[in-house]
Amino acid sequence: MPKVVFQLADGTETGVDARIGDSVMTAATQNGVAGIIAECGGNCSCATCHVWVREDFAHVVGEPDDLEEALLDLAVSERRPGSRLSCQLTLTEELDGLTVEIPPEQP
Ligand code: FES
């Protein structure tokens, strides 16, 4: 069972146990993590699930596809090298301990 750590906008961190195959967005919303709004429910069309993936996991999560890439430009928060839409990050055992930051514009 992979654990995902969310760093909230105030700097505090909260860890949640998630299921393999779930998205990082689902792990957040099912555990009441603030700041992941996910208006479109994970259909890659709202960009309100934006997170910044910590550098040590960047190579594991890989790169966004073209649709996600375009949507990231519409996110309200600053785009960074680790920017991803959390609904497009599917959890695997390899991602156990994944840490993502939630942008302050999404609380
Ligand atoms: S939940 Fe809408 S783009 Fe991720």
mmCIF file of N, CA and C and ligand atoms in Angstrom:
data_model
loop_
_atom_site.group_PDB
_atom_site.id
_atom_site.type_symbol
_atom_site.label_atom_id
_atom_site.label_comp_id
_atom_site.label_asym_id
_atom_site.label_seq_id
_atom_site.Cartn_x
_atom_site.Cartn_y
_atom_site.Cartn_z
ATOM 1 N N MET A 1 0.857 -1.193 0.000
ATOM 2 C CA MET A 1 0.000 0.000 0.000
ATOM 3 C C MET A 1 0.895 1.246 0.000
ATOM 4 N N PRO A 2 0.927 1.960 -1.106
ATOM 5 C CA PRO A 2 1.806 3.138 -1.149
ATOM 6 C C PRO A 2 1.302 4.272 -0.258
ATOM 7 N N LYS A 3 2.247 4.968 0.317
ATOM 8 C CA LYS A 3 1.918 6.147 1.116
ATOM 9 C C LYS A 3 2.243 7.381 0.274
ATOM 10 N N VAL A 4 1.353 8.362 0.330
ATOM 11 C CA VAL A 4 1.587 9.624 -0.366
ATOM 12 C C VAL A 4 1.640 10.724 0.676
ATOM 13 N N VAL A 5 2.642 11.569 0.566
ATOM 14 C CA VAL A 5 2.786 12.686 1.500
ATOM 15 C C VAL A 5 2.446 13.975 0.755
ATOM 16 N N PHE A 6 1.528 14.720 1.350
ATOM 17 C CA PHE A 6 1.131 16.006 0.775
ATOM 18 C C PHE A 6 1.690 17.127 1.652
ATOM 19 N N GLN A 7 2.438 18.025 1.028
ATOM 20 C CA GLN A 7 2.857 19.220 1.759
ATOM 21 C C GLN A 7 1.843 20.308 1.466
ATOM 22 N N LEU A 8 1.178 20.739 2.511
ATOM 23 C CA LEU A 8 0.132 21.734 2.352
ATOM 24 C C LEU A 8 0.726 23.124 2.180
ATOM 25 N N ALA A 9 -0.124 24.053 1.794
ATOM 26 C CA ALA A 9 0.331 25.405 1.512
ATOM 27 C C ALA A 9 0.981 26.065 2.729
ATOM 28 N N ASP A 10 0.594 25.649 3.947
ATOM 29 C CA ASP A 10 1.190 26.249 5.152
ATOM 30 C C ASP A 10 2.485 25.557 5.566
ATOM 31 N N GLY A 11 2.946 24.604 4.766
ATOM 32 C CA GLY A 11 4.212 23.940 5.035
ATOM 33 C C GLY A 11 4.071 22.639 5.810
ATOM 34 N N THR A 12 2.919 22.390 6.393
ATOM 35 C CA THR A 12 2.740 21.141 7.124
ATOM 36 C C THR A 12 2.579 19.980 6.130
ATOM 37 N N GLU A 13 2.901 18.788 6.607
ATOM 38 C CA GLU A 13 2.795 17.616 5.747
ATOM 39 C C GLU A 13 1.794 16.636 6.332
ATOM 40 N N THR A 14 1.069 15.991 5.455
ATOM 41 C CA THR A 14 0.148 14.945 5.886
ATOM 42 C C THR A 14 0.329 13.738 4.979
ATOM 43 N N GLY A 15 0.433 12.569 5.584
ATOM 44 C CA GLY A 15 0.631 11.348 4.810
ATOM 45 C C GLY A 15 -0.642 10.525 4.786
ATOM 46 N N VAL A 16 -0.949 9.938 3.645
ATOM 47 C CA VAL A 16 -2.136 9.088 3.544
ATOM 48 C C VAL A 16 -1.745 7.759 2.913
ATOM 49 N N ASP A 17 -2.408 6.698 3.351
ATOM 50 C CA ASP A 17 -2.227 5.392 2.727
ATOM 51 C C ASP A 17 -3.183 5.303 1.546
ATOM 52 N N ALA A 18 -2.666 4.894 0.405
ATOM 53 C CA ALA A 18 -3.479 4.861 -0.808
ATOM 54 C C ALA A 18 -3.440 3.467 -1.417
ATOM 55 N N ARG A 19 -4.318 3.235 -2.364
ATOM 56 C CA ARG A 19 -4.360 1.938 -3.036
ATOM 57 C C ARG A 19 -3.601 2.010 -4.354
ATOM 58 N N ILE A 20 -2.943 0.932 -4.670
ATOM 59 C CA ILE A 20 -2.289 0.832 -5.975
ATOM 60 C C ILE A 20 -3.372 0.959 -7.049
ATOM 61 N N GLY A 21 -3.100 1.764 -8.052
ATOM 62 C CA GLY A 21 -4.060 1.967 -9.130
ATOM 63 C C GLY A 21 -4.893 3.220 -8.964
ATOM 64 N N ASP A 22 -4.972 3.730 -7.737
ATOM 65 C CA ASP A 22 -5.672 5.005 -7.527
ATOM 66 C C ASP A 22 -4.783 6.140 -8.019
ATOM 67 N N SER A 23 -5.411 7.276 -8.296
ATOM 68 C CA SER A 23 -4.614 8.447 -8.639
ATOM 69 C C SER A 23 -4.218 9.184 -7.350
ATOM 70 N N VAL A 24 -3.220 10.016 -7.465
ATOM 71 C CA VAL A 24 -2.818 10.858 -6.330
ATOM 72 C C VAL A 24 -3.980 11.779 -5.955
ATOM 73 N N MET A 25 -4.725 12.250 -6.953
ATOM 74 C CA MET A 25 -5.901 13.090 -6.686
ATOM 75 C C MET A 25 -6.912 12.334 -5.831
ATOM 76 N N THR A 26 -7.202 11.104 -6.188
ATOM 77 C CA THR A 26 -8.158 10.305 -5.421
ATOM 78 C C THR A 26 -7.666 10.083 -3.994
ATOM 79 N N ALA A 27 -6.375 9.801 -3.854
ATOM 80 C CA ALA A 27 -5.812 9.620 -2.508
ATOM 81 C C ALA A 27 -6.037 10.873 -1.670
ATOM 82 N N ALA A 28 -5.930 12.038 -2.291
ATOM 83 C CA ALA A 28 -6.124 13.292 -1.556
ATOM 84 C C ALA A 28 -7.595 13.510 -1.211
ATOM 85 N N THR A 29 -8.447 13.396 -2.199
ATOM 86 C CA THR A 29 -9.854 13.730 -1.958
ATOM 87 C C THR A 29 -10.532 12.720 -1.027
ATOM 88 N N GLN A 30 -10.135 11.460 -1.106
ATOM 89 C CA GLN A 30 -10.756 10.458 -0.227
ATOM 90 C C GLN A 30 -10.265 10.561 1.214
ATOM 91 N N ASN A 31 -9.188 11.301 1.401
ATOM 92 C CA ASN A 31 -8.649 11.455 2.747
ATOM 93 C C ASN A 31 -8.756 12.886 3.267
ATOM 94 N N GLY A 32 -9.537 13.700 2.584
ATOM 95 C CA GLY A 32 -9.813 15.049 3.073
ATOM 96 C C GLY A 32 -8.630 15.996 3.042
ATOM 97 N N VAL A 33 -7.703 15.767 2.125
ATOM 98 C CA VAL A 33 -6.551 16.660 2.016
ATOM 99 C C VAL A 33 -6.997 17.961 1.347
ATOM 100 N N ALA A 34 -6.752 19.078 2.016
ATOM 101 C CA ALA A 34 -7.181 20.379 1.488
ATOM 102 C C ALA A 34 -6.318 20.792 0.304
ATOM 103 N N GLY A 35 -6.937 21.469 -0.653
ATOM 104 C CA GLY A 35 -6.179 22.065 -1.741
ATOM 105 C C GLY A 35 -6.224 21.301 -3.047
ATOM 106 N N ILE A 36 -6.743 20.080 -3.026
ATOM 107 C CA ILE A 36 -6.931 19.345 -4.278
ATOM 108 C C ILE A 36 -8.428 19.421 -4.580
ATOM 109 N N ILE A 37 -8.799 20.328 -5.439
ATOM 110 C CA ILE A 37 -10.223 20.609 -5.668
ATOM 111 C C ILE A 37 -10.827 19.590 -6.631
ATOM 112 N N ALA A 38 -10.134 19.310 -7.718
ATOM 113 C CA ALA A 38 -10.532 18.260 -8.655
ATOM 114 C C ALA A 38 -11.957 18.444 -9.181
ATOM 115 N N GLU A 39 -12.214 19.623 -9.697
ATOM 116 C CA GLU A 39 -13.559 19.963 -10.197
ATOM 117 C C GLU A 39 -14.087 18.992 -11.248
ATOM 118 N N CYS A 40 -13.214 18.492 -12.102
ATOM 119 C CA CYS A 40 -13.690 17.638 -13.203
ATOM 120 C C CYS A 40 -13.734 16.166 -12.819
ATOM 121 N N GLY A 41 -13.359 15.859 -11.589
ATOM 122 C CA GLY A 41 -13.433 14.478 -11.120
ATOM 123 C C GLY A 41 -12.370 13.558 -11.695
ATOM 124 N N GLY A 42 -11.323 14.122 -12.216
ATOM 125 C CA GLY A 42 -10.220 13.298 -12.710
ATOM 126 C C GLY A 42 -10.224 13.090 -14.206
ATOM 127 N N ASN A 43 -10.973 13.898 -14.933
ATOM 128 C CA ASN A 43 -11.056 13.749 -16.389
ATOM 129 C C ASN A 43 -10.053 14.601 -17.162
ATOM 130 N N CYS A 44 -9.072 15.111 -16.470
ATOM 131 C CA CYS A 44 -8.016 15.902 -17.107
ATOM 132 C C CYS A 44 -8.577 17.072 -17.905
ATOM 133 N N SER A 45 -9.474 17.829 -17.254
ATOM 134 C CA SER A 45 -10.039 18.971 -17.966
ATOM 135 C C SER A 45 -10.224 20.211 -17.093
ATOM 136 N N CYS A 46 -9.680 20.225 -15.873
ATOM 137 C CA CYS A 46 -9.906 21.408 -15.030
ATOM 138 C C CYS A 46 -8.630 22.039 -14.472
ATOM 139 N N ALA A 47 -7.606 21.263 -14.275
ATOM 140 C CA ALA A 47 -6.320 21.734 -13.721
ATOM 141 C C ALA A 47 -6.420 22.217 -12.275
ATOM 142 N N THR A 48 -7.471 21.821 -11.557
ATOM 143 C CA THR A 48 -7.579 22.212 -10.141
ATOM 144 C C THR A 48 -7.021 21.121 -9.212
ATOM 145 N N CYS A 49 -6.251 20.238 -9.782
ATOM 146 C CA CYS A 49 -5.603 19.185 -8.979
ATOM 147 C C CYS A 49 -4.083 19.288 -9.127
ATOM 148 N N HIS A 50 -3.636 20.468 -9.479
ATOM 149 C CA HIS A 50 -2.211 20.707 -9.734
ATOM 150 C C HIS A 50 -1.378 20.465 -8.478
ATOM 151 N N VAL A 51 -0.263 19.769 -8.656
ATOM 152 C CA VAL A 51 0.700 19.592 -7.565
ATOM 153 C C VAL A 51 2.108 19.771 -8.124
ATOM 154 N N TRP A 52 3.039 19.999 -7.203
ATOM 155 C CA TRP A 52 4.451 20.020 -7.564
ATOM 156 C C TRP A 52 5.089 18.766 -6.991
ATOM 157 N N VAL A 53 5.544 17.886 -7.870
ATOM 158 C CA VAL A 53 6.182 16.644 -7.445
ATOM 159 C C VAL A 53 7.610 16.954 -7.007
ATOM 160 N N ARG A 54 7.980 16.441 -5.838
ATOM 161 C CA ARG A 54 9.353 16.631 -5.347
ATOM 162 C C ARG A 54 10.344 16.016 -6.320
ATOM 163 N N GLU A 55 11.486 16.678 -6.420
ATOM 164 C CA GLU A 55 12.490 16.313 -7.417
ATOM 165 C C GLU A 55 12.913 14.842 -7.345
ATOM 166 N N ASP A 56 12.981 14.278 -6.130
ATOM 167 C CA ASP A 56 13.473 12.900 -6.012
ATOM 168 C C ASP A 56 12.510 11.882 -6.617
ATOM 169 N N PHE A 57 11.293 12.292 -6.927
ATOM 170 C CA PHE A 57 10.346 11.366 -7.567
ATOM 171 C C PHE A 57 10.063 11.745 -9.020
ATOM 172 N N ALA A 58 10.662 12.807 -9.502
ATOM 173 C CA ALA A 58 10.361 13.289 -10.852
ATOM 174 C C ALA A 58 10.624 12.218 -11.911
ATOM 175 N N HIS A 59 11.717 11.484 -11.771
ATOM 176 C CA HIS A 59 12.049 10.472 -12.781
ATOM 177 C C HIS A 59 11.101 9.275 -12.705
ATOM 178 N N VAL A 60 10.487 9.062 -11.561
ATOM 179 C CA VAL A 60 9.583 7.912 -11.408
ATOM 180 C C VAL A 60 8.209 8.229 -12.013
ATOM 181 N N VAL A 61 7.725 9.443 -11.799
ATOM 182 C CA VAL A 61 6.392 9.774 -12.319
ATOM 183 C C VAL A 61 6.417 10.063 -13.815
ATOM 184 N N GLY A 62 7.573 10.424 -14.336
ATOM 185 C CA GLY A 62 7.669 10.651 -15.778
ATOM 186 C C GLY A 62 7.125 12.005 -16.197
ATOM 187 N N GLU A 63 6.885 12.131 -17.477
ATOM 188 C CA GLU A 63 6.473 13.402 -18.064
ATOM 189 C C GLU A 63 4.971 13.418 -18.356
ATOM 190 N N PRO A 64 4.337 14.591 -18.320
ATOM 191 C CA PRO A 64 2.920 14.669 -18.691
ATOM 192 C C PRO A 64 2.715 14.419 -20.182
ATOM 193 N N ASP A 65 1.543 13.879 -20.538
ATOM 194 C CA ASP A 65 1.246 13.718 -21.967
ATOM 195 C C ASP A 65 0.807 15.071 -22.538
ATOM 196 N N ASP A 66 0.477 15.120 -23.810
ATOM 197 C CA ASP A 66 0.192 16.399 -24.473
ATOM 198 C C ASP A 66 -1.010 17.124 -23.876
ATOM 199 N N LEU A 67 -2.075 16.382 -23.545
ATOM 200 C CA LEU A 67 -3.264 17.015 -22.978
ATOM 201 C C LEU A 67 -2.953 17.609 -21.606
ATOM 202 N N GLU A 68 -2.297 16.833 -20.774
ATOM 203 C CA GLU A 68 -1.939 17.340 -19.449
ATOM 204 C C GLU A 68 -0.997 18.529 -19.573
ATOM 205 N N GLU A 69 -0.079 18.418 -20.488
ATOM 206 C CA GLU A 69 0.882 19.502 -20.730
ATOM 207 C C GLU A 69 0.151 20.812 -21.043
ATOM 208 N N ALA A 70 -0.847 20.748 -21.896
ATOM 209 C CA ALA A 70 -1.601 21.945 -22.273
ATOM 210 C C ALA A 70 -2.404 22.485 -21.092
ATOM 211 N N LEU A 71 -2.981 21.581 -20.320
ATOM 212 C CA LEU A 71 -3.793 22.015 -19.170
ATOM 213 C C LEU A 71 -2.946 22.658 -18.083
ATOM 214 N N LEU A 72 -1.739 22.170 -17.910
ATOM 215 C CA LEU A 72 -0.875 22.733 -16.872
ATOM 216 C C LEU A 72 -0.629 24.218 -17.099
ATOM 217 N N ASP A 73 -0.653 24.635 -18.350
ATOM 218 C CA ASP A 73 -0.486 26.062 -18.645
ATOM 219 C C ASP A 73 -1.678 26.880 -18.178
ATOM 220 N N LEU A 74 -2.804 26.237 -17.929
ATOM 221 C CA LEU A 74 -4.012 26.951 -17.494
ATOM 222 C C LEU A 74 -4.195 26.930 -15.980
ATOM 223 N N ALA A 75 -3.346 26.225 -15.280
ATOM 224 C CA ALA A 75 -3.471 26.153 -13.822
ATOM 225 C C ALA A 75 -3.255 27.547 -13.227
ATOM 226 N N VAL A 76 -3.962 27.834 -12.141
ATOM 227 C CA VAL A 76 -3.855 29.170 -11.546
ATOM 228 C C VAL A 76 -2.520 29.382 -10.851
ATOM 229 N N SER A 77 -1.901 28.303 -10.427
ATOM 230 C CA SER A 77 -0.654 28.443 -9.698
ATOM 231 C C SER A 77 0.544 28.352 -10.631
ATOM 232 N N GLU A 78 1.651 28.826 -10.128
ATOM 233 C CA GLU A 78 2.898 28.860 -10.879
ATOM 234 C C GLU A 78 3.274 27.468 -11.406
ATOM 235 N N ARG A 79 3.727 27.427 -12.620
ATOM 236 C CA ARG A 79 4.195 26.162 -13.175
ATOM 237 C C ARG A 79 5.676 25.987 -12.845
ATOM 238 N N ARG A 80 6.019 24.774 -12.384
ATOM 239 C CA ARG A 80 7.406 24.459 -12.034
ATOM 240 C C ARG A 80 7.811 23.182 -12.752
ATOM 241 N N PRO A 81 9.114 22.840 -12.736
ATOM 242 C CA PRO A 81 9.550 21.603 -13.401
ATOM 243 C C PRO A 81 8.796 20.365 -12.905
ATOM 244 N N GLY A 82 8.397 20.347 -11.632
ATOM 245 C CA GLY A 82 7.696 19.178 -11.095
ATOM 246 C C GLY A 82 6.178 19.263 -11.208
ATOM 247 N N SER A 83 5.665 20.230 -11.947
ATOM 248 C CA SER A 83 4.212 20.394 -12.054
ATOM 249 C C SER A 83 3.559 19.188 -12.714
ATOM 250 N N ARG A 84 2.541 18.676 -12.067
ATOM 251 C CA ARG A 84 1.726 17.596 -12.644
ATOM 252 C C ARG A 84 0.289 17.771 -12.183
ATOM 253 N N LEU A 85 -0.613 17.204 -12.959
ATOM 254 C CA LEU A 85 -2.004 17.125 -12.513
ATOM 255 C C LEU A 85 -2.128 15.819 -11.743
ATOM 256 N N SER A 86 -2.537 15.920 -10.480
ATOM 257 C CA SER A 86 -2.493 14.727 -9.619
ATOM 258 C C SER A 86 -3.468 13.645 -10.063
ATOM 259 N N CYS A 87 -4.477 14.008 -10.863
ATOM 260 C CA CYS A 87 -5.397 12.974 -11.350
ATOM 261 C C CYS A 87 -4.750 12.103 -12.421
ATOM 262 N N GLN A 88 -3.619 12.551 -12.928
ATOM 263 C CA GLN A 88 -2.932 11.793 -13.979
ATOM 264 C C GLN A 88 -1.754 10.986 -13.438
ATOM 265 N N LEU A 89 -1.589 10.987 -12.130
ATOM 266 C CA LEU A 89 -0.513 10.232 -11.495
ATOM 267 C C LEU A 89 -1.112 8.989 -10.853
ATOM 268 N N THR A 90 -0.853 7.845 -11.448
ATOM 269 C CA THR A 90 -1.397 6.585 -10.935
ATOM 270 C C THR A 90 -0.401 5.939 -9.991
ATOM 271 N N LEU A 91 -0.897 5.556 -8.830
ATOM 272 C CA LEU A 91 -0.017 5.034 -7.790
ATOM 273 C C LEU A 91 0.397 3.588 -8.046
ATOM 274 N N THR A 92 1.683 3.356 -7.819
ATOM 275 C CA THR A 92 2.275 2.023 -7.912
ATOM 276 C C THR A 92 3.108 1.816 -6.644
ATOM 277 N N GLU A 93 3.580 0.596 -6.427
ATOM 278 C CA GLU A 93 4.471 0.356 -5.274
ATOM 279 C C GLU A 93 5.712 1.237 -5.377
ATOM 280 N N GLU A 94 6.143 1.451 -6.609
ATOM 281 C CA GLU A 94 7.336 2.263 -6.849
ATOM 282 C C GLU A 94 7.178 3.692 -6.334
ATOM 283 N N LEU A 95 5.938 4.140 -6.243
ATOM 284 C CA LEU A 95 5.688 5.518 -5.809
ATOM 285 C C LEU A 95 5.431 5.620 -4.304
ATOM 286 N N ASP A 96 5.701 4.545 -3.576
ATOM 287 C CA ASP A 96 5.547 4.606 -2.127
ATOM 288 C C ASP A 96 6.447 5.708 -1.570
ATOM 289 N N GLY A 97 5.858 6.608 -0.811
ATOM 290 C CA GLY A 97 6.612 7.726 -0.243
ATOM 291 C C GLY A 97 6.602 8.969 -1.107
ATOM 292 N N LEU A 98 5.896 8.896 -2.232
ATOM 293 C CA LEU A 98 5.795 10.063 -3.112
ATOM 294 C C LEU A 98 5.373 11.295 -2.316
ATOM 295 N N THR A 99 6.109 12.371 -2.511
ATOM 296 C CA THR A 99 5.778 13.621 -1.826
ATOM 297 C C THR A 99 5.478 14.688 -2.861
ATOM 298 N N VAL A 100 4.351 15.328 -2.683
ATOM 299 C CA VAL A 100 3.950 16.402 -3.591
ATOM 300 C C VAL A 100 3.560 17.630 -2.780
ATOM 301 N N GLU A 101 3.807 18.794 -3.344
ATOM 302 C CA GLU A 101 3.411 20.043 -2.707
ATOM 303 C C GLU A 101 2.122 20.543 -3.352
ATOM 304 N N ILE A 102 1.252 21.085 -2.531
ATOM 305 C CA ILE A 102 0.006 21.656 -3.026
ATOM 306 C C ILE A 102 0.192 23.168 -3.138
ATOM 307 N N PRO A 103 -0.011 23.723 -4.308
ATOM 308 C CA PRO A 103 0.193 25.167 -4.482
ATOM 309 C C PRO A 103 -0.736 25.983 -3.580
ATOM 310 N N PRO A 104 -0.261 27.130 -3.121
ATOM 311 C CA PRO A 104 -1.056 27.940 -2.196
ATOM 312 C C PRO A 104 -2.326 28.515 -2.809
ATOM 313 N N GLU A 105 -2.392 28.612 -4.123
ATOM 314 C CA GLU A 105 -3.604 29.183 -4.743
ATOM 315 C C GLU A 105 -4.766 28.215 -4.739
ATOM 316 N N GLN A 106 -4.570 26.995 -4.265
ATOM 317 C CA GLN A 106 -5.632 25.987 -4.327
ATOM 318 C C GLN A 106 -6.238 25.613 -2.980
ATOM 319 N N PRO A 107 -5.992 26.395 -1.887
ATOM 320 C CA PRO A 107 -6.559 25.941 -0.612
ATOM 321 C C PRO A 107 -8.061 26.043 -0.581
HETATM 322 S S1 FES B 1 -9.181 16.616 -11.489
HETATM 323 FE FE1 FES B 1 -9.555 17.914 -13.166
HETATM 324 S S2 FES B 1 -7.684 17.924 -14.239
HETATM 325 FE FE2 FES B 1 -7.313 16.659 -12.533
#
